[in-house]
XYZ file of C-alpha atoms in Angstrom:
340
model
C 23.235 8.344 6.189
C 22.830 11.543 4.004
C 20.030 11.257 1.550
C 19.111 14.035 -0.747
C 15.541 14.801 -2.132
C 16.307 13.012 -5.457
C 17.489 9.824 -3.714
C 14.381 10.060 -1.584
C 11.997 10.423 -4.553
C 13.850 7.608 -6.466
C 13.677 5.402 -3.499
C 9.945 6.026 -2.906
C 9.308 5.362 -6.721
C 11.264 2.038 -6.526
C 9.329 0.877 -3.252
C 5.981 1.692 -5.176
C 7.242 -0.332 -8.104
C 8.117 -3.118 -5.699
C 4.624 -3.009 -4.281
C 3.237 -3.125 -7.735
C 5.295 -6.271 -8.483
C 4.060 -8.000 -5.420
C 0.434 -7.295 -6.334
C 1.162 -8.621 -9.801
C 2.934 -11.735 -8.319
C -0.105 -12.437 -5.989
C -2.618 -11.861 -8.918
C -0.516 -14.153 -11.051
C -0.425 -16.932 -8.421
C -4.336 -16.432 -7.945
C -4.773 -16.712 -11.769
C -2.519 -19.951 -11.921
C -4.615 -21.484 -9.036
C -7.818 -20.675 -10.987
C -6.114 -22.086 -14.253
C -5.128 -25.286 -12.374
C -8.622 -25.906 -10.910
C -10.300 -25.169 -14.365
C -7.821 -27.556 -16.054
C -8.655 -30.177 -13.470
C -12.327 -29.721 -14.324
C -11.820 -29.745 -17.978
C -9.196 -32.537 -18.211
C -10.088 -34.657 -15.139
C -13.670 -34.459 -13.692
C -15.566 -33.755 -16.904
C -13.996 -36.567 -19.070
C -14.602 -39.003 -16.107
C -18.285 -37.866 -15.950
C -18.697 -38.274 -19.625
C -17.011 -41.679 -19.755
C -19.181 -42.982 -16.855
C -22.357 -41.587 -18.558
C -21.360 -43.360 -21.742
C -20.846 -46.689 -20.062
C -24.208 -46.437 -18.309
C -25.855 -45.512 -21.644
C -24.465 -48.477 -23.477
C -25.548 -50.910 -20.698
C -28.925 -49.601 -20.676
C -29.094 -50.148 -24.487
C -27.528 -53.508 -24.391
C -30.270 -54.469 -21.938
C -32.984 -53.013 -23.964
C -31.747 -54.911 -27.061
C -31.635 -58.332 -25.234
C -35.229 -57.774 -24.059
C -36.339 -56.505 -27.442
C -34.668 -59.761 -28.801
C -36.687 -61.982 -26.267
C -39.975 -60.387 -27.411
C -39.370 -60.469 -31.235
C -36.643 -63.035 -31.677
C -35.098 -60.839 -34.081
C -31.557 -62.065 -34.986
C -30.142 -58.566 -36.057
C -31.277 -57.180 -32.618
C -29.450 -60.043 -30.861
C -26.347 -59.242 -33.061
C -26.618 -55.672 -32.097
C -26.904 -56.483 -28.430
C -23.758 -58.691 -28.627
C -21.953 -55.902 -30.540
C -22.576 -53.571 -27.607
C -20.518 -56.048 -25.295
C -17.284 -54.932 -27.302
C -18.408 -51.236 -27.066
C -18.938 -51.492 -23.344
C -15.658 -53.095 -22.870
C -13.957 -50.330 -24.584
C -15.857 -47.549 -22.642
C -14.772 -49.328 -19.450
C -11.294 -49.452 -20.498
C -11.463 -45.697 -21.206
C -13.121 -45.059 -17.845
C -10.282 -46.972 -16.131
C -7.898 -44.762 -17.822
C -9.651 -41.667 -16.662
C -9.852 -42.959 -12.982
C -6.386 -44.404 -12.889
C -5.277 -42.010 -10.189
C -8.428 -42.887 -8.007
C -8.035 -46.533 -6.640
C -11.429 -46.557 -4.938
C -13.252 -45.676 -8.076
C -11.147 -48.255 -10.104
C -12.379 -50.952 -7.831
C -16.000 -49.744 -8.584
C -15.318 -50.035 -12.335
C -13.851 -53.686 -11.939
C -16.932 -54.427 -10.003
C -19.011 -53.100 -13.024
C -17.100 -55.237 -15.427
C -17.639 -58.198 -13.303
C -21.471 -57.609 -12.920
C -21.385 -56.907 -16.785
C -19.953 -60.313 -17.485
C -22.499 -61.938 -15.367
C -25.148 -59.861 -17.140
C -23.984 -61.278 -20.488
C -24.203 -64.692 -19.265
C -27.689 -64.323 -18.126
C -28.589 -62.480 -21.299
C -27.345 -65.126 -23.470
C -29.060 -67.883 -21.511
C -32.329 -65.713 -21.977
C -31.709 -65.702 -25.900
C -31.223 -69.457 -25.712
C -34.362 -70.050 -23.829
C -36.426 -68.035 -26.238
C -34.654 -69.505 -29.309
C -35.472 -72.992 -27.956
C -39.134 -72.040 -27.689
C -39.117 -72.233 -23.886
C -41.284 -69.150 -23.367
C -41.876 -70.083 -19.760
C -38.532 -70.437 -18.816
C -37.558 -67.333 -20.582
C -40.124 -65.346 -18.727
C -38.764 -66.608 -15.457
C -35.216 -65.794 -16.620
C -36.304 -62.211 -17.480
C -36.751 -61.458 -13.722
C -33.103 -62.710 -13.107
C -31.774 -60.653 -16.023
C -33.715 -57.541 -14.698
C -32.217 -58.109 -11.268
C -28.838 -58.362 -12.735
C -29.439 -55.134 -14.703
C -30.684 -53.316 -11.605
C -27.487 -54.417 -9.896
C -25.320 -52.962 -12.514
C -27.337 -49.783 -12.664
C -26.903 -49.536 -8.835
C -23.213 -49.924 -9.115
C -23.064 -47.504 -12.018
C -25.270 -44.934 -10.096
C -22.769 -45.168 -7.112
C -19.871 -44.632 -9.483
C -21.502 -41.690 -11.278
C -22.468 -40.127 -7.814
C -18.709 -40.457 -6.668
C -17.501 -38.844 -9.978
C -20.260 -36.098 -9.537
C -18.999 -35.335 -6.099
C -15.432 -35.077 -7.406
C -16.778 -32.746 -10.078
C -18.613 -30.665 -7.539
C -15.353 -30.627 -5.443
C -13.414 -29.422 -8.417
C -15.947 -26.693 -8.971
C -15.783 -25.708 -5.469
C -12.040 -25.616 -5.379
C -12.136 -23.468 -8.474
C -14.428 -21.079 -6.815
C -12.490 -21.057 -3.516
C -9.356 -20.393 -5.645
C -11.198 -17.526 -7.428
C -12.431 -16.041 -4.210
C -8.877 -16.326 -2.502
C -7.302 -14.691 -5.612
C -9.702 -11.889 -5.540
C -9.243 -11.390 -1.700
C -5.513 -11.519 -2.012
C -5.482 -9.276 -4.902
C -7.754 -6.693 -3.268
C -5.813 -6.963 0.080
C -2.574 -6.505 -1.860
C -3.981 -3.552 -3.607
C -5.100 -1.871 -0.478
C -1.933 -2.646 1.248
C 0.201 -1.253 -1.644
C -2.073 1.760 -1.900
C -1.804 2.479 1.925
C 1.976 2.023 1.651
C 2.333 4.262 -1.403
C -0.006 6.871 0.311
C 1.962 6.659 3.558
C 5.328 6.825 1.762
C 4.081 9.879 -0.313
C 2.987 11.576 2.942
C 6.214 10.997 4.642
C 8.396 12.195 1.800
C 6.074 15.253 1.135
C 6.135 15.780 4.912
C 9.865 15.586 5.248
C 10.290 18.045 2.347
C 7.386 20.423 2.947
C 7.882 20.777 6.913
C 11.314 22.159 6.506
C 10.298 24.560 3.820
C 7.101 25.542 5.882
C 9.403 26.418 8.976
C 11.740 28.408 6.754
C 8.777 30.266 5.194
C 7.522 31.182 8.609
C 10.932 32.287 9.863
C 11.564 34.158 6.718
C 8.381 36.107 7.299
C 9.201 36.914 10.721
C 12.558 38.093 9.675
C 11.090 40.293 6.742
C 8.017 41.563 8.549
C 9.303 42.182 12.033
C 12.973 41.981 12.604
C 14.493 43.782 9.719
C 11.948 46.632 9.664
C 12.606 47.128 13.416
C 16.292 47.340 12.847
C 15.891 49.619 9.937
C 13.824 51.995 12.183
C 16.501 51.958 14.784
C 19.237 52.739 12.292
C 17.091 55.498 10.845
C 16.545 56.958 14.368
C 20.140 56.610 15.049
C 20.965 58.505 11.782
C 18.685 61.288 12.784
C 20.311 61.688 16.268
C 17.490 59.867 18.173
C 19.265 57.569 20.622
C 15.806 56.745 22.487
C 14.963 53.747 20.305
C 16.330 50.217 20.666
C 15.055 46.771 19.451
C 15.685 43.294 20.868
C 16.263 41.166 18.122
C 14.483 37.718 18.411
C 14.706 35.343 15.448
C 13.064 32.085 14.898
C 15.516 29.393 14.086
C 14.525 26.686 11.789
C 14.653 23.117 13.462
C 15.111 20.651 10.444
C 16.573 17.200 11.197
C 16.766 15.947 7.563
C 20.159 15.823 5.892
C 19.034 16.666 2.347
C 19.029 19.918 0.500
C 16.200 21.302 2.668
C 18.313 20.547 5.768
C 21.424 22.184 4.324
C 19.466 25.200 3.357
C 18.033 25.335 6.643
C 21.386 25.308 8.350
C 22.466 28.150 6.211
C 19.342 30.032 6.905
C 19.949 29.520 10.707
C 23.592 30.898 10.196
C 22.057 34.040 8.621
C 19.558 34.448 11.397
C 22.368 34.082 13.894
C 24.210 36.915 12.188
C 21.238 39.153 12.026
C 20.798 38.671 15.759
C 24.329 39.555 16.354
C 23.941 42.681 14.216
C 20.855 43.695 16.224
C 22.845 43.169 19.524
C 25.749 45.323 17.892
C 23.358 48.038 17.118
C 21.811 48.085 20.534
C 25.324 48.176 22.056
C 26.296 51.034 19.840
C 23.147 52.897 20.934
C 23.970 52.389 24.753
C 27.565 53.430 24.012
C 26.497 56.618 22.273
C 24.045 57.274 25.177
C 26.828 57.086 27.552
C 29.083 59.297 25.424
C 26.341 62.025 25.072
C 25.760 61.862 28.891
C 29.478 62.321 29.631
C 29.622 65.232 27.116
C 26.569 66.836 28.894
C 28.130 66.471 32.184
C 31.456 67.945 30.952
C 29.601 70.857 29.313
C 27.636 71.428 32.745
C 31.053 71.615 34.417
C 32.455 73.984 31.898
C 29.363 76.258 32.176
C 29.810 76.144 35.926
C 33.582 77.092 35.753
C 32.790 80.090 33.306
C 30.146 81.340 35.857
C 32.659 81.265 38.590
C 35.176 83.021 36.288
C 32.828 85.757 35.287
C 32.057 86.442 38.982
C 35.734 86.678 39.811
C 36.272 88.988 36.854
C 33.417 91.156 38.151
C 35.020 91.182 41.482
C 38.254 92.153 40.084
C 36.645 95.026 38.004
C 35.015 96.353 41.093
C 38.444 96.208 43.096
C 40.106 97.959 40.065
C 37.412 100.634 40.148
C 38.066 101.220 43.808
C 41.861 101.434 43.306
C 41.344 103.985 40.515
C 39.142 106.143 42.586
C 41.536 106.031 45.577
C 44.357 106.845 43.029
C 42.420 109.771 41.731
C 41.770 111.165 45.324
C 45.509 110.670 46.025
C 46.287 112.492 42.871
C 43.905 115.270 43.766
C 45.314 115.510 47.249
C 48.853 115.670 45.973
C 47.818 118.387 43.508
C 46.238 120.310 46.156
C 49.372 119.928 48.393
C 51.470 121.030 45.553
C 49.390 124.116 44.959
C 49.551 124.896 48.721
């Protein structure tokens, strides 16, 4: 598949955006977990603990008011103690609503209700004894009432402890959710950053490696190959056939199919043509050398033939001079014969 540089850059940007969205989603999930845990604490555990504390407080106040009435026989104190019965019932109903999804704690609340009903019976019995003037019976009944009060306090203490454990568990869950969210966010950020760096490195490498190879090959072409070819051509123009240059170019190996790959392919084609030109120049020099050698040999043959012709001409000249001398002798003899 052919991917140009623009497509690679856009794809890398989209991948980085996707990684950022993943980080955002993880962070959002962690924040939601923290929000759920916090909401559970605010709307669940804390109201339960508050309702249990109010019930415990009202029970203690009622017990104190009944004892105060036993000591003072004040009717208003007795009425206030009896009014707390309705308040405690309301608080217990409210506590039941808060604990409606916790059956075990609801059973404890019902037990508190039963114990409170027994406490009211004993408290009213104490008030009757003191109202009838039976101080001794009242003093003996105070021990029973105190034991009943201790029983209620013990049950309430267990209930409060269970609620506190639930509250501690909610806080611990919130802290764990916070720690988990922080770890996930940090991990996601690290992974996203590493992926973005790796992606950027791969993209830059895929682009810069091809360019770097082309720069190196171009430098070799400009600094070595072309100056050597120019020197050979200048020598050839000056008639010097002694210089040659074996052209060796560095082809660019780029596997990418983007613009850099296309440019590298065109550059390799140019280098191939330069190499062919160098080979043609060397072949031309060799051909010229052969021609000069043949011409030199021909000149030598012509010179040798000229020498032979000159020697033959000299010999012919000498023969001609002999013939002339003979002719002159014959003529002189003939003249002498004629005179005689």
